[in-house]
């Protein structure tokens, strides 16, 4: 076979698996296969071969020497809000000065602040402002990403956000999955019952009509949407072909995990406030518990009790939660480091959480998350590194040297 | 005047000051002068002019357009151990798995691990391994840096480290200040009294003979060097022309601050365990309290009570502590973000802490730390940014676009 690309002499191919039938749970998460001194070959955008360097093919259109470097599959980021109108560093400064959430909200801050800014700009302008963030996450090693709506809060603005998210997928090498999150906050000018009706009767059908959302999500939290409201919204979404994922247990034991399990959600995300009851409930389900370490860090919340969850045999995914209020970074290397330093995941566990398990809960495990024949050639070549553990240990150092998406080298500079 | 370099149309020149007579303390630290819509001009490696864009000169050998971008003085990093032989991510993984400090030390880890590796390689090899770290910190915006010895622990190896540190200053655009830290740990094969004698009677004179150290430092900590031992070492250093700086109060209330004040140290660094008594003692002195936020973060220690110290009218500096065991990053943008997010410093306070105040305690305030006529043209041009606060808010995003050291654009790629 004539290969398009041959990456050879790598110090190790990380996350090499013959097949990836499902996500990894509990003690399995500590197992990260690394094939030392190896090559990987690409054709038509797919990984078609890999193996020990001594068995490497000699011919390829493009050859890349990866001596001293690791080759990784791209990260899969299963939770972001990266389509937004503007950063919110002014609220960051208010928080530093001790201004409370409530006061920030009263001063026009929070999700409603992002909604106001987003409603005031055109779809094209929103796309133009969001694309640099898509490029930014590509440069930090993400190959597939979930993007939520939820700063629109009107039918037309939610649709605007989701169109922009789809367009980012069409115009970059990123694989994009979209999630309708109309139930992110209640607009100031509406009562909650009226907004719920708008979501159920207008937004969901309109989003479905244009096939704009793969998933449906609700911010299940005190002061936002209750357990019952969450369930009614996601059940309506399911009728229109959108599978649920839930913002659960960030600020309180909100019942979000219970809804997630009841509704067979693909994931329950945040989990800063999860108790033994929720952990028990998640056992044996297909619901992916997802930690968002930078959000916990940035807000000064406790981190999810990941070791306890792993000991209970649960799977864990980690994602960026990239958004302008509580997690202003889409860097999966940062999440990888935080998972190790602060949540005490081993480098192997954290990398599995950010590849196999995020790919699984985005239903992308057939094409992403590992170096496997037939999967997309979404690959990262690191800078020289003495060991795999060196990567998360070096927080603040850009250890990525080269990025390939669909077999093509990315160069945005 | 014919300028060598003109950076024009900047959104703002940050830290512009006509003069910088001394460090900033208490409420002064909240004052960060930013000149909007401005230019800065360079000749012979120095800042020679700046002002409003409408008054910009028209002629220069090189012109750089900084529209939409901020121009900052380079960071000054007043505490690093960046000359070392090898990373120690294996200990990072042991810590994640819950292995204690004592067990890691018993397994050959810690400072003595670094010493063993460093003793086994040549001066040239040590230089070759350390230079990439110097380049790395230049790329992350550092213009002046302090580098300590302390992984040698023999006369010849301490000298080897300090020579390498001096050579880094000679072969890069970095301004390097060196610190002799023989009293970093007691070598396994020596008694403490014998090692103290070696430091006092052999190391200090030998280091002074070659003029290799500007400063002297001691790890004043339980299990390392006591208050009295610290004082005797720094007093001996002073006799040989090395001014003191102290590793103080990292793991316990070690008395390090008391020694620092008694010995008129330039700085007391760490301060994770500082009480009201030490804060009182520091008032009115010239000793710079220095926080090392990544070390506290990486080890899971409490952060120094910076707000309390600022309220008491003290100055604060922040530095990286770049070292392979407890702070494997030399990124001052990371320190800047951590100071804001975790120590609740405002962006203005944190930037002053990482420029003016670190320059002051390295005795570089005449040449570094601000955009001031006559100072070195060590400048950072940011990527487009909506506000100054955007920079620390964007942890994990490389907001640096261009770097100039001594008026020359740096490009290492």
GROMACS .gro file of C-alpha atoms in nm, chain B residues 16-245:
model
  230
  429UNK     CA    1   0.489   5.259   3.220
  430UNK     CA    2   0.669   5.461   3.483
  431UNK     CA    3   0.891   5.768   3.464
  432UNK     CA    4   1.102   5.621   3.741
  433UNK     CA    5   1.098   5.326   3.979
  434UNK     CA    6   1.277   5.432   4.295
  435UNK     CA    7   1.181   5.129   4.501
  436UNK     CA    8   0.944   4.833   4.537
  437UNK     CA    9   0.567   4.862   4.584
  438UNK     CA   10   0.392   4.776   4.910
  439UNK     CA   11   0.039   4.722   5.038
  440UNK     CA   12  -0.220   4.933   4.860
  441UNK     CA   13   0.039   5.076   4.617
  442UNK     CA   14   0.047   4.732   4.456
  443UNK     CA   15  -0.299   4.787   4.309
  444UNK     CA   16  -0.166   5.070   4.096
  445UNK     CA   17  -0.048   4.957   3.754
  446UNK     CA   18  -0.001   5.244   3.508
  447UNK     CA   19  -0.122   5.166   3.154
  448UNK     CA   20  -0.075   5.422   2.879
  449UNK     CA   21  -0.341   5.361   2.614
  450UNK     CA   22  -0.290   5.392   2.239
  451UNK     CA   23   0.083   5.434   2.266
  452UNK     CA   24   0.424   5.367   2.117
  453UNK     CA   25   0.759   5.269   2.262
  454UNK     CA   26   1.094   5.331   2.094
  455UNK     CA   27   1.422   5.146   2.137
  456UNK     CA   28   1.784   5.227   2.066
  457UNK     CA   29   2.096   5.030   2.149
  458UNK     CA   30   1.894   4.774   2.338
  459UNK     CA   31   1.735   5.029   2.570
  460UNK     CA   32   1.393   5.191   2.596
  461UNK     CA   33   1.457   5.552   2.494
  462UNK     CA   34   1.112   5.695   2.437
  463UNK     CA   35   0.743   5.623   2.473
  464UNK     CA   36   0.421   5.817   2.454
  465UNK     CA   37   0.080   5.859   2.295
  466UNK     CA   38   0.053   5.731   1.940
  467UNK     CA   39  -0.021   6.079   1.802
  468UNK     CA   40   0.325   6.185   1.916
  469UNK     CA   41   0.502   5.879   1.774
  470UNK     CA   42   0.823   5.931   1.577
  471UNK     CA   43   0.797   5.842   1.209
  472UNK     CA   44   1.138   5.686   1.155
  473UNK     CA   45   1.284   5.361   1.283
  474UNK     CA   46   1.491   5.079   1.141
  475UNK     CA   47   1.227   4.826   1.244
  476UNK     CA   48   0.861   4.900   1.302
  477UNK     CA   49   0.618   4.664   1.468
  478UNK     CA   50   0.245   4.724   1.467
  479UNK     CA   51   0.086   4.630   1.800
  480UNK     CA   52  -0.275   4.721   1.718
  481UNK     CA   53  -0.517   4.553   1.957
  482UNK     CA   54  -0.228   4.425   2.167
  483UNK     CA   55  -0.068   4.520   2.495
  484UNK     CA   56   0.303   4.579   2.539
  485UNK     CA   57   0.443   4.465   2.873
  486UNK     CA   58   0.788   4.471   3.030
  487UNK     CA   59   0.930   4.120   3.055
  488UNK     CA   60   0.875   3.928   3.373
  489UNK     CA   61   1.152   3.910   3.631
  490UNK     CA   62   1.167   3.569   3.801
  491UNK     CA   63   1.349   3.603   4.133
  492UNK     CA   64   1.357   3.238   4.242
  493UNK     CA   65   1.449   2.937   4.028
  494UNK     CA   66   1.655   2.620   4.035
  495UNK     CA   67   1.657   2.581   3.658
  496UNK     CA   68   2.003   2.433   3.630
  497UNK     CA   69   1.940   2.067   3.696
  498UNK     CA   70   2.024   1.735   3.536
  499UNK     CA   71   1.688   1.567   3.485
  500UNK     CA   72   1.316   1.587   3.544
  501UNK     CA   73   1.160   1.389   3.830
  502UNK     CA   74   0.818   1.290   3.704
  503UNK     CA   75   0.861   0.945   3.859
  504UNK     CA   76   0.827   1.111   4.201
  505UNK     CA   77   0.523   1.302   4.074
  506UNK     CA   78   0.357   0.969   4.000
  507UNK     CA   79   0.459   0.829   4.340
  508UNK     CA   80   0.299   1.132   4.507
  509UNK     CA   81  -0.023   1.081   4.309
  510UNK     CA   82  -0.030   0.723   4.436
  511UNK     CA   83  -0.002   0.848   4.792
  512UNK     CA   84   0.363   0.766   4.863
  513UNK     CA   85   0.490   0.999   5.137
  514UNK     CA   86   0.781   1.241   5.115
  515UNK     CA   87   0.976   1.025   5.356
  516UNK     CA   88   0.921   0.714   5.145
  517UNK     CA   89   1.018   0.901   4.829
  518UNK     CA   90   1.335   1.019   4.998
  519UNK     CA   91   1.406   0.666   5.120
  520UNK     CA   92   1.363   0.544   4.762
  521UNK     CA   93   1.637   0.784   4.653
  522UNK     CA   94   1.408   1.073   4.563
  523UNK     CA   95   1.402   1.442   4.644
  524UNK     CA   96   1.689   1.690   4.635
  525UNK     CA   97   1.944   1.411   4.684
  526UNK     CA   98   1.806   1.242   4.373
  527UNK     CA   99   1.874   1.558   4.173
  528UNK     CA  100   2.218   1.586   4.331
  529UNK     CA  101   2.314   1.233   4.236
  530UNK     CA  102   2.213   1.290   3.874
  531UNK     CA  103   2.388   1.624   3.856
  532UNK     CA  104   2.711   1.499   4.011
  533UNK     CA  105   2.735   1.230   3.744
  534UNK     CA  106   2.742   1.461   3.442
  535UNK     CA  107   2.995   1.710   3.307
  536UNK     CA  108   2.963   2.088   3.313
  537UNK     CA  109   2.906   2.087   2.938
  538UNK     CA  110   2.637   1.822   2.964
  539UNK     CA  111   2.468   2.014   3.244
  540UNK     CA  112   2.475   2.328   3.032
  541UNK     CA  113   2.331   2.143   2.733
  542UNK     CA  114   2.047   2.006   2.943
  543UNK     CA  115   1.971   2.339   3.111
  544UNK     CA  116   1.976   2.565   2.805
  545UNK     CA  117   1.639   2.441   2.672
  546UNK     CA  118   1.487   2.550   3.002
  547UNK     CA  119   1.641   2.894   2.965
  548UNK     CA  120   1.495   2.917   2.616
  549UNK     CA  121   1.163   2.794   2.748
  550UNK     CA  122   1.141   3.074   3.008
  551UNK     CA  123   1.245   3.335   2.754
  552UNK     CA  124   0.959   3.216   2.534
  553UNK     CA  125   0.720   3.248   2.825
  554UNK     CA  126   0.819   3.609   2.879
  555UNK     CA  127   1.097   3.611   3.138
  556UNK     CA  128   1.372   3.868   3.084
  557UNK     CA  129   1.571   3.835   3.404
  558UNK     CA  130   1.606   3.535   3.630
  559UNK     CA  131   1.771   3.423   3.949
  560UNK     CA  132   1.926   3.074   3.937
  561UNK     CA  133   2.034   2.885   4.247
  562UNK     CA  134   2.287   2.611   4.302
  563UNK     CA  135   2.202   2.340   4.553
  564UNK     CA  136   2.195   2.018   4.355
  565UNK     CA  137   2.574   1.989   4.368
  566UNK     CA  138   2.637   1.948   4.739
  567UNK     CA  139   3.011   1.912   4.683
  568UNK     CA  140   3.254   2.197   4.624
  569UNK     CA  141   3.314   2.104   4.264
  570UNK     CA  142   2.952   2.032   4.176
  571UNK     CA  143   2.820   2.351   4.334
  572UNK     CA  144   3.079   2.540   4.132
  573UNK     CA  145   2.978   2.347   3.821
  574UNK     CA  146   2.615   2.454   3.866
  575UNK     CA  147   2.699   2.818   3.922
  576UNK     CA  148   2.929   2.828   3.620
  577UNK     CA  149   2.648   2.687   3.409
  578UNK     CA  150   2.411   2.952   3.546
  579UNK     CA  151   2.661   3.228   3.460
  580UNK     CA  152   2.708   3.079   3.113
  581UNK     CA  153   2.332   3.084   3.051
  582UNK     CA  154   2.345   3.459   3.119
  583UNK     CA  155   2.639   3.499   2.883
  584UNK     CA  156   2.488   3.298   2.597
  585UNK     CA  157   2.128   3.417   2.603
  586UNK     CA  158   1.961   3.756   2.630
  587UNK     CA  159   1.854   3.671   2.984
  588UNK     CA  160   1.990   3.875   3.271
  589UNK     CA  161   2.100   3.611   3.523
  590UNK     CA  162   2.164   3.657   3.894
  591UNK     CA  163   2.313   3.360   4.077
  592UNK     CA  164   2.264   3.230   4.427
  593UNK     CA  165   2.477   2.983   4.618
  594UNK     CA  166   2.247   2.734   4.791
  595UNK     CA  167   2.491   2.475   4.918
  596UNK     CA  168   2.265   2.448   5.224
  597UNK     CA  169   1.981   2.287   5.028
  598UNK     CA  170   2.013   1.941   5.186
  599UNK     CA  171   2.274   1.737   5.371
  600UNK     CA  172   2.444   1.476   5.151
  601UNK     CA  173   2.374   1.121   5.262
  602UNK     CA  174   2.738   1.036   5.317
  603UNK     CA  175   2.812   1.328   5.553
  604UNK     CA  176   2.714   1.432   5.904
  605UNK     CA  177   2.550   1.767   5.929
  606UNK     CA  178   2.832   1.928   6.132
  607UNK     CA  179   3.079   1.813   5.870
  608UNK     CA  180   2.868   1.943   5.587
  609UNK     CA  181   2.821   2.277   5.764
  610UNK     CA  182   3.198   2.303   5.799
  611UNK     CA  183   3.237   2.223   5.430
  612UNK     CA  184   2.992   2.499   5.337
  613UNK     CA  185   3.144   2.758   5.567
  614UNK     CA  186   3.510   2.684   5.518
  615UNK     CA  187   3.535   2.551   5.164
  616UNK     CA  188   3.232   2.611   4.949
  617UNK     CA  189   3.171   2.977   5.030
  618UNK     CA  190   3.535   3.080   4.983
  619UNK     CA  191   3.565   2.876   4.662
  620UNK     CA  192   3.245   3.021   4.514
  621UNK     CA  193   3.355   3.372   4.612
  622UNK     CA  194   3.700   3.319   4.464
  623UNK     CA  195   3.546   3.268   4.119
  624UNK     CA  196   3.282   3.538   4.181
  625UNK     CA  197   3.017   3.285   4.093
  626UNK     CA  198   2.737   3.391   4.330
  627UNK     CA  199   2.559   3.720   4.381
  628UNK     CA  200   2.358   3.581   4.669
  629UNK     CA  201   2.352   3.312   4.934
  630UNK     CA  202   2.046   3.110   5.029
  631UNK     CA  203   1.960   2.842   5.285
  632UNK     CA  204   1.669   2.596   5.302
  633UNK     CA  205   1.562   2.690   5.655
  634UNK     CA  206   1.322   2.409   5.736
  635UNK     CA  207   1.268   2.131   5.989
  636UNK     CA  208   1.483   1.836   5.889
  637UNK     CA  209   1.706   2.060   5.677
  638UNK     CA  210   1.877   2.366   5.832
  639UNK     CA  211   1.779   2.528   6.162
  640UNK     CA  212   1.741   2.893   6.232
  641UNK     CA  213   2.084   2.916   6.393
  642UNK     CA  214   2.256   2.716   6.120
  643UNK     CA  215   2.089   2.935   5.859
  644UNK     CA  216   2.209   3.250   6.030
  645UNK     CA  217   2.567   3.128   6.057
  646UNK     CA  218   2.574   3.033   5.689
  647UNK     CA  219   2.431   3.360   5.558
  648UNK     CA  220   2.657   3.564   5.785
  649UNK     CA  221   2.955   3.382   5.644
  650UNK     CA  222   2.822   3.445   5.291
  651UNK     CA  223   2.793   3.815   5.365
  652UNK     CA  224   3.159   3.825   5.464
  653UNK     CA  225   3.238   3.695   5.117
  654UNK     CA  226   3.013   3.947   4.941
  655UNK     CA  227   2.697   3.737   4.895
  656UNK     CA  228   2.376   3.895   5.017
  657UNK     CA  229   2.121   3.663   5.177
  658UNK     CA  230   1.785   3.535   5.055
   0.00000   0.00000   0.00000
